[in-house]
Amino acid sequence: MKNSFVIKGNLCQTIHAGELDLHPNAYAVCVNGVSKGVFETLPKEYASLPLYDYGDALIFPGMVDLHVHAPQYAFRGMCMDLELKDWLNRYTFPQEEKYENLEYAQKAYGMFVEALKKGATTRASVFATRHRYATELLMQLLEESGLVSYVGKVNMDREASEALTEESAEISAYNTFGWINATKDKFKNTYPILTPRFIPCCTDKLMEELRQIQMAYGIPVQSHLSESKGEIDFVKFLRPDNPFYGDSYNEYDLFGKNDDIGTDVKTVMAHCVWSTDEEVELMRKNGVFVAHCPASNMNLTSGIAPIRKYIDLGLNIGLGSDVAGGHSDSIFRAITDAIQVSKMYFRMVNEADKPLVFSEAFYLATKGGGAFFGKVGSFEEGYEFDAVVMDDSVLPHPQSLNLAERMERAVYLGLDEKKVTAKFVAGRKII
Amino acid sequence: MKNSFVIKGNLCQTIHAGELDLHPNAYAVCVNGVSKGVFETLPKEYASLPLYDYGDALIFPGMVDLHVHAPQYAFRGMCMDLELKDWLNRYTFPQEEKYENLEYAQKAYGMFVEALKKGATTRASVFATRHRYATELLMQLLEESGLVSYVGKVNMDREASEALTEESAEISAYNTFGWINATKDKFKNTYPILTPRFIPCCTDKLMEELRQIQMAYGIPVQSHLSESKGEIDFVKFLRPDNPFYGDSYNEYDLFGKNDDIGTDVKTVMAHCVWSTDEEVELMRKNGVFVAHCPASNMNLTSGIAPIRKYIDLGLNIGLGSDVAGGHSDSIFRAITDAIQVSKMYFRMVNEADKPLVFSEAFYLATKGGGAFFGKVGSFEEGYEFDAVVMDDSVLPHPQSLNLAERMERAVYLGLDEKKVTAKFVAGRKII
């Protein structure tokens, strides 16, 4: 049987948000790329499968990055003194223009994919740029990496630099058709996702085109929503008839489930820092995923998303690195950032919204975002087998630690950037 | 001449807060451990000095950590779901008790010093534990590392676990006398600093003893101040006659300059998250240093210190890692954390207080905290020569970068934890 094996080590996961599920020195079984569960003693029926014994290593489910801009990896950690609009215009757009050049794209995307591959992330929902061929190249590189990803050629026909703005809604749609047709059946693990940059960059006409494209191909959607106050004011100005920002996507049936017309468009919206109650209610009703990107929301001075409220309301939530609004591609870092900003929100904004605890944020990074990809994010039976194996002996300590301590410490101290020794994606060993 | 040489590379510093001072491919000259300044062309008078040519490397002034707990390095990144009081009682105090055992202390402090030595920090103001002999051992290890540090045996005679609480104010004072006498002239680069843990852990009687000890030896003082709301309420309960928390230190002449009695006690107080206007005014008047510890203030849900206000008022401010309230010993990380929390303060609390920009936070980490050690934190003429040399080629990028971009990126991406290739402290090459 292909992609069938047993791994042994210290298994750490969160089956339920807020609760660590720890199995020291245990076995996880993968058959045909799918988990058969965790066992303290290996059942006889699996005794003939190949065994990877990772000794005293830590084994986590793979991390899911629900929002990352591949072209921005090249300039992460730079120009961080600006807010969203200035950051886009003065730095990001000029940088993204470079991906017109496929040679540059090959070099830059190669670095991005290499970083993603060697870290703890196994799944990602990725923005490319508006350039069709560079996007296809990125998809090829991601496919070769073994990771599973959604990748979007960006649509944008206004409010950017001339070189980055598509000539018209029709040209944008035309290139999108070409890109989807070229990629939708080409790869095993890399899928196109419809990617209007955000309402400020998309004319009504383009949004209408995207509605038609979505209906024709049935592919999922990713975009940005209610990230910063200035952006929201601008959307209000551009689309005065929509009662709230998210309604501008919903009007074009690009916002999750729509019971009126019987569609269910898998949708992830990054940020949702300043979503109104109406917007949140529509997201809940439509099953729209929130990609919570705490580092980016700090760096661009956007604010703090009220994640406790979203959890209590039962929204679908995952974490995003949002490179390069976020300066790190590590989802371990996103876990600790999510905890930290929730603590600040609790202390400085609203003491009714309790901070996230470690096990909740870990859940968001695995099963939370994993749900966007299906049954992903744990070693429970029936889940796709994504695992990351790490050697935490590189983090010295003078005393004995229990497994819960080792798990938390690995995340806080960024072990994903230090010592990933093996990685499996849907049962395929990619490191 | 001892400790006299020239180094060549890309010199990056902040002479003034808010302004980068960049010198690509330039020379910094050190004579007798003291900087002679930065030169684009090497002056003839220094041509005979040994030259370290670091090629295309980045060279920064050394980082200053104004607040770090050496015994807590052993458990950094663990048990981060608790607030200050519970974190101290349930985790920190039991961990600190272990330093009664010198064998454990040797092992644990060895790891701490090793980490500090190989990172970008050149100076630190360090808390040990209440144990005299483990503190002396820590000082010995720090001395051997070549770093410059103040180290404090902690005083605490109430409100901790039995094993960690000193038997009485007299015993605490007795051990403090012994420790100071044993260490004050023993080391070249490691100095004792008086360290009442904080008011909740120090009886009035102990504070009076410490006043006497400070007067007798004239050594500086470090402690904690106005970190969390619960702590402040407790201090109010313990000392109802002091109009604000800081006045409890001032009453015992352990709070900076005191014009009334003509003393000037060099003092650094960690946190100052919730200082009242009166407290801030007294700190300003007395020249008390603030050790701003943004990561710790997030992790322990303490809050966000209003650093913009403190800068505008002209307070002395440096950065602290506050390991293990902060989970990283990197001052690069403290720089970016300080920027991020200032952005959240601006956005979520008070839009009158503008966020810190990169060059301001870098200044706090170098000249800001450096002032606690004298003329430290830049390559200006007359400054003690602390430098850290880093190879940023380990951070791949596809495009050419200017020096300002490289400097910012190195800090955001934590180059101090990746590739420090050389380090100088007061002109001594320690790596």
mmCIF file with all atom_site columns, C-alpha atoms in Angstrom, chain B residues 6 146 211 241 247 355 427:
data_model
loop_
_atom_site.group_PDB
_atom_site.id
_atom_site.type_symbol
_atom_site.label_atom_id
_atom_site.label_alt_id
_atom_site.label_comp_id
_atom_site.label_asym_id
_atom_site.label_entity_id
_atom_site.label_seq_id
_atom_site.pdbx_PDB_ins_code
_atom_site.Cartn_x
_atom_site.Cartn_y
_atom_site.Cartn_z
_atom_site.occupancy
_atom_site.B_iso_or_equiv
_atom_site.pdbx_formal_charge
_atom_site.auth_seq_id
_atom_site.auth_comp_id
_atom_site.auth_asym_id
_atom_site.auth_atom_id
_atom_site.pdbx_PDB_model_num
ATOM 1 C CA . VAL B 1 6   ? 40.035 48.764 13.386 1.00 0.00 ? 6   VAL B CA 1
ATOM 2 C CA . GLY B 1 146 ? 33.474 38.659 28.656 1.00 0.00 ? 146 GLY B CA 1
ATOM 3 C CA . ARG B 1 211 ? 18.603 51.659 52.258 1.00 0.00 ? 211 ARG B CA 1
ATOM 4 C CA . ASP B 1 241 ? 0.526  55.680 52.962 1.00 0.00 ? 241 ASP B CA 1
ATOM 5 C CA . ASP B 1 247 ? 7.086  56.188 46.234 1.00 0.00 ? 247 ASP B CA 1
ATOM 6 C CA . PRO B 1 355 ? 3.868  54.264 17.330 1.00 0.00 ? 355 PRO B CA 1
ATOM 7 C CA . GLY B 1 427 ? 37.047 46.571 22.922 1.00 0.00 ? 427 GLY B CA 1
#
